[in-house]
C-alpha positions as CSV (number, residue, x, y, z in Angstrom):
1,M,-29.5,2.8,17.7
2,T,-26.1,4.1,16.6
3,S,-24.6,2.7,19.8
4,S,-26.0,-0.8,19.3
5,S,-23.8,-3.9,18.8
6,T,-25.6,-4.5,15.5
7,V,-24.4,-1.2,14.0
8,E,-21.0,-1.8,15.5
9,N,-20.6,-5.1,13.8
10,C,-21.9,-3.8,10.5
11,V,-19.5,-0.9,10.5
12,C,-16.5,-3.1,11.4
13,I,-17.4,-5.4,8.5
14,L,-17.6,-2.4,6.1
15,R,-14.2,-1.2,7.4
16,N,-12.7,-4.6,6.6
17,L,-14.4,-4.7,3.1
18,S,-13.0,-1.2,2.3
19,Y,-9.4,-2.3,2.8
20,R,-7.2,-2.1,-0.3
21,L,-10.2,-1.8,-2.6
22,A,-8.1,-0.4,-5.5
23,A,-5.9,-3.5,-5.5
24,E,-8.6,-6.1,-4.7
25,T,-11.4,-5.2,-7.2
26,S,-11.3,-5.7,-10.9
27,H,-10.6,-2.9,-13.4
28,S,-14.2,-3.0,-14.7
29,Q,-15.6,-2.7,-11.2
30,Q,-13.3,0.1,-10.3
31,G,-14.4,2.1,-13.3
32,G,-10.7,2.7,-14.0
33,S,-7.8,3.1,-11.7
34,E,-6.5,6.4,-13.1
35,E,-4.4,8.5,-10.7
36,L,-5.3,12.1,-10.3
37,D,-1.9,13.4,-9.2
38,G,-2.8,17.1,-9.5
39,L,-5.2,16.8,-6.6
40,L,-2.7,15.0,-4.3
41,C,0.0,17.7,-4.2
42,D,0.7,21.3,-5.0
43,T,0.7,22.0,-8.7
44,G,2.0,25.6,-8.6
45,G,5.7,24.9,-8.8
46,K,7.7,24.3,-11.9
47,D,8.6,20.7,-10.9
48,A,4.9,19.9,-10.3
49,E,4.2,20.6,-14.0
50,S,6.4,17.7,-15.1
51,S,6.3,15.3,-12.1
52,G,3.8,13.6,-9.9
53,C,3.9,13.4,-6.1
54,W,6.7,10.9,-6.0
55,G,8.9,12.6,-8.6
56,K,7.9,10.5,-11.5
57,K,6.5,12.0,-14.7
58,K,2.9,11.2,-15.3
59,K,0.8,11.5,-18.4
60,K,-2.5,13.2,-17.9
61,K,-5.5,11.1,-18.2
62,K,-8.1,12.3,-20.6
63,G,-11.4,13.3,-19.1
64,H,-10.0,13.6,-15.5
65,E,-7.5,16.4,-15.7
66,Q,-10.3,19.0,-16.1
67,W,-11.8,18.2,-12.7
68,D,-10.9,21.0,-10.2
69,G,-11.6,19.0,-7.1
70,V,-14.5,21.3,-6.1
71,G,-17.2,20.8,-8.8
72,P,-19.4,17.8,-9.3
73,F,-17.6,14.5,-9.4
74,P,-17.1,12.9,-12.8
75,D,-18.2,9.3,-13.5
76,L,-21.3,9.6,-11.2
77,A,-24.0,9.7,-13.8
78,E,-25.6,6.5,-12.5
79,P,-26.3,5.5,-8.8
80,P,-23.9,2.9,-7.4
81,K,-24.9,-0.8,-7.5
82,G,-23.7,-3.7,-5.4
83,I,-20.0,-3.6,-4.6
84,Q,-19.7,-0.1,-6.0
85,M,-21.5,1.2,-2.9
86,L,-18.4,0.4,-0.9
87,W,-16.3,3.2,-2.6
88,H,-18.9,5.5,-4.0
89,P,-18.7,9.1,-2.5
90,T,-22.3,8.8,-1.3
91,I,-21.0,6.4,1.4
92,V,-19.2,9.3,3.1
93,K,-22.3,10.9,4.6
94,P,-23.5,7.8,6.6
95,Y,-20.0,7.3,8.0
96,L,-19.9,11.0,9.1
97,T,-23.3,10.7,10.6
98,L,-22.1,7.8,12.8
99,L,-18.9,9.7,13.7
100,S,-20.9,12.7,14.8
101,E,-23.8,11.0,16.6
102,C,-22.4,7.7,17.9
103,S,-21.0,7.1,21.5
104,N,-19.7,3.5,21.0
105,P,-15.9,3.7,20.7
106,D,-15.8,0.5,18.6
107,T,-18.3,2.0,16.1
108,L,-16.3,5.2,16.0
109,E,-13.1,3.4,15.4
110,G,-14.8,1.3,12.6
111,A,-16.2,4.3,10.8
112,A,-13.0,6.3,11.0
113,G,-11.1,3.2,9.8
114,A,-13.4,2.8,6.9
115,L,-12.8,6.4,5.8
116,Q,-9.1,5.9,6.4
117,N,-9.1,2.9,4.0
118,L,-11.2,4.6,1.4
119,A,-9.1,7.8,1.4
120,A,-5.8,6.0,1.0
121,G,-3.7,6.1,-2.2
122,S,-4.1,7.7,-5.6
123,W,-7.0,5.6,-6.9
124,K,-9.5,8.1,-8.5
125,W,-12.3,7.0,-6.1
126,S,-10.0,7.7,-3.1
127,V,-9.5,11.2,-4.5
128,Y,-13.3,11.6,-4.8
129,I,-13.7,10.3,-1.2
130,R,-11.3,12.9,0.2
131,A,-13.1,15.6,-1.6
132,A,-16.5,14.3,-0.5
133,V,-15.4,14.4,3.2
134,R,-14.5,18.0,2.7
135,K,-17.7,18.8,0.9
136,E,-19.8,17.1,3.6
137,K,-18.0,19.1,6.4
138,G,-16.5,16.0,7.7
139,L,-13.0,17.3,8.6
140,P,-14.3,19.2,11.8
141,I,-16.0,15.9,12.8
142,L,-12.7,14.0,12.6
143,V,-10.8,16.8,14.4
144,E,-13.3,16.8,17.3
145,L,-12.7,13.0,17.7
146,L,-9.0,13.7,18.3
147,R,-10.1,15.0,21.7
148,I,-11.8,12.0,23.1
149,D,-10.2,9.7,25.7
150,N,-9.9,6.5,23.6
151,D,-6.6,5.4,22.2
152,R,-7.8,3.3,19.3
153,V,-10.3,5.9,18.1
154,V,-7.6,8.6,18.2
155,C,-5.3,6.3,16.2
156,A,-7.9,5.6,13.5
157,V,-8.9,9.3,13.3
158,A,-5.3,10.5,13.1
159,T,-4.6,8.0,10.2
160,A,-7.8,9.1,8.5
161,L,-6.7,12.8,8.7
162,R,-3.3,11.8,7.3
163,N,-5.0,10.3,4.3
164,M,-7.4,13.2,3.9
165,A,-4.4,15.5,3.8
166,L,-3.3,14.0,0.5
167,D,-5.8,16.4,-0.9
168,V,-4.2,19.9,-1.0
169,R,-7.4,21.7,0.0
170,N,-7.9,19.3,2.9
171,K,-4.2,19.8,3.9
172,E,-4.7,23.5,4.2
173,L,-7.8,23.1,6.4
174,I,-6.3,20.4,8.6
175,G,-3.2,22.5,9.1
176,K,-5.2,25.5,10.0
177,Y,-7.8,24.0,12.3
178,A,-6.4,20.6,13.5
179,M,-2.7,21.3,14.1
180,R,-3.0,22.2,17.8
181,D,-5.2,19.2,18.5
182,L,-2.7,16.9,16.8
183,V,0.3,18.4,18.7
184,H,-1.6,18.2,22.0
185,R,-2.1,14.5,21.6
186,L,1.7,13.9,21.5
187,P,3.2,13.1,24.9
188,G,5.3,15.6,26.9
189,G,5.4,19.4,27.0
190,S,3.3,21.9,28.9
191,N,0.5,22.0,26.4
192,N,0.2,25.7,26.7
193,N,-3.1,26.7,24.9
194,N,-2.1,30.3,24.9
195,T,0.7,29.8,22.4
196,S,0.2,32.2,19.5
197,G,0.1,31.1,15.9
198,S,-2.2,29.9,13.1
199,G,-2.5,26.3,14.2
200,G,-6.2,26.4,15.1
201,G,-8.3,27.0,18.2
202,G,-7.6,23.9,20.2
203,S,-9.8,22.4,23.0
204,S,-9.9,23.3,26.6
205,N,-9.6,19.6,27.5
206,S,-7.0,18.6,24.9
207,S,-4.2,19.4,27.3
208,V,-5.6,17.1,29.9
209,L,-6.1,14.3,27.3
210,A,-2.5,14.7,26.1
211,G,-1.3,13.5,29.5
212,K,-3.1,10.2,29.0
213,T,-0.9,7.2,28.2
214,M,-1.2,6.4,24.5
215,S,0.2,3.4,22.6
216,D,3.1,3.7,20.2
217,D,0.8,3.0,17.3
218,T,-1.3,6.1,18.1
219,I,1.7,8.3,18.6
220,T,3.0,7.0,15.3
221,A,-0.3,7.7,13.6
222,I,-0.2,11.3,14.9
223,C,3.4,11.8,13.7
224,C,2.4,10.5,10.3
225,A,-0.5,12.9,10.1
226,L,1.8,15.8,11.1
227,H,4.3,14.7,8.5
228,E,1.7,14.7,5.7
229,V,0.2,18.0,6.8
230,I,3.4,19.9,6.7
231,T,4.8,18.4,3.6
232,K,5.2,21.1,0.9
233,N,3.2,23.5,3.0
234,M,5.1,26.3,4.7
235,E,2.1,27.7,6.6
236,N,1.4,24.4,8.2
237,T,5.0,24.0,9.1
238,K,4.9,27.4,10.9
239,A,1.7,26.3,12.7
240,L,3.5,23.1,13.9
241,R,6.3,25.3,15.3
242,D,3.9,27.7,16.9
243,A,1.9,24.9,18.6
244,G,5.0,23.6,20.3
245,G,5.3,20.6,18.0
246,I,9.1,20.7,17.5
247,E,9.7,20.3,21.3
248,K,7.3,17.5,21.5
249,L,8.6,15.7,18.5
250,I,12.2,15.9,19.9
251,G,10.8,14.4,23.1
252,V,9.2,11.5,21.2
253,A,12.4,10.9,19.3
254,R,14.4,10.6,22.5
255,S,11.9,8.3,24.2
256,K,12.2,4.5,24.2
257,G,8.5,3.9,23.6
258,D,6.3,1.1,24.8
259,K,8.2,-1.6,22.8
């Protein structure tokens, strides 16, 4: 059933409907568009106390600064209705089920693209979506899909992981368990799986897949994911180095690309 064209079409429609929801829906439908900056970047430093992710001072929003990113979600007292179902955290589980059980590349791309859209930006529901993916054990599912031999799926998954990494807890997990897979999908290098470091276990076939021709869009998506994962995270930066990422990134910078 999950490989049928009917499911494929439905998922692709949902992906399109989930694009730029924060900008396209009304304030009343959104339930507020408050930004939860504390969950998007490290808050341990002195600068973080007075500035948001982009260096601008933000006033805390009453009722939301108390959420720790782990406990029950605020604002979910009533079940979602109508259009609210598009961005409600309960939508995460069906998408993850498709990603873990489906074999249709178009459906996989659509489901990953929907999560990518929902997890983008600083809209409070995007913050909840990122946390919901972590709570539902969705990060390993996305990482596993980096290893399949389909350019468009890898592109959608890499961008989804980039958006998931806006959450500091997700960033730590992605850096620890997905770094080697992300680096292996970059072109060039020997893809030595025996390289020591804390970048994660890697896959026995990821070095083979890395040799496959990928589009510039997919390579760009992987680079964007790596950039977000190492930003303000020294351990992830070390993991990138240990996985051979610096050499591969230099190779990409020197290449002409498809276009």
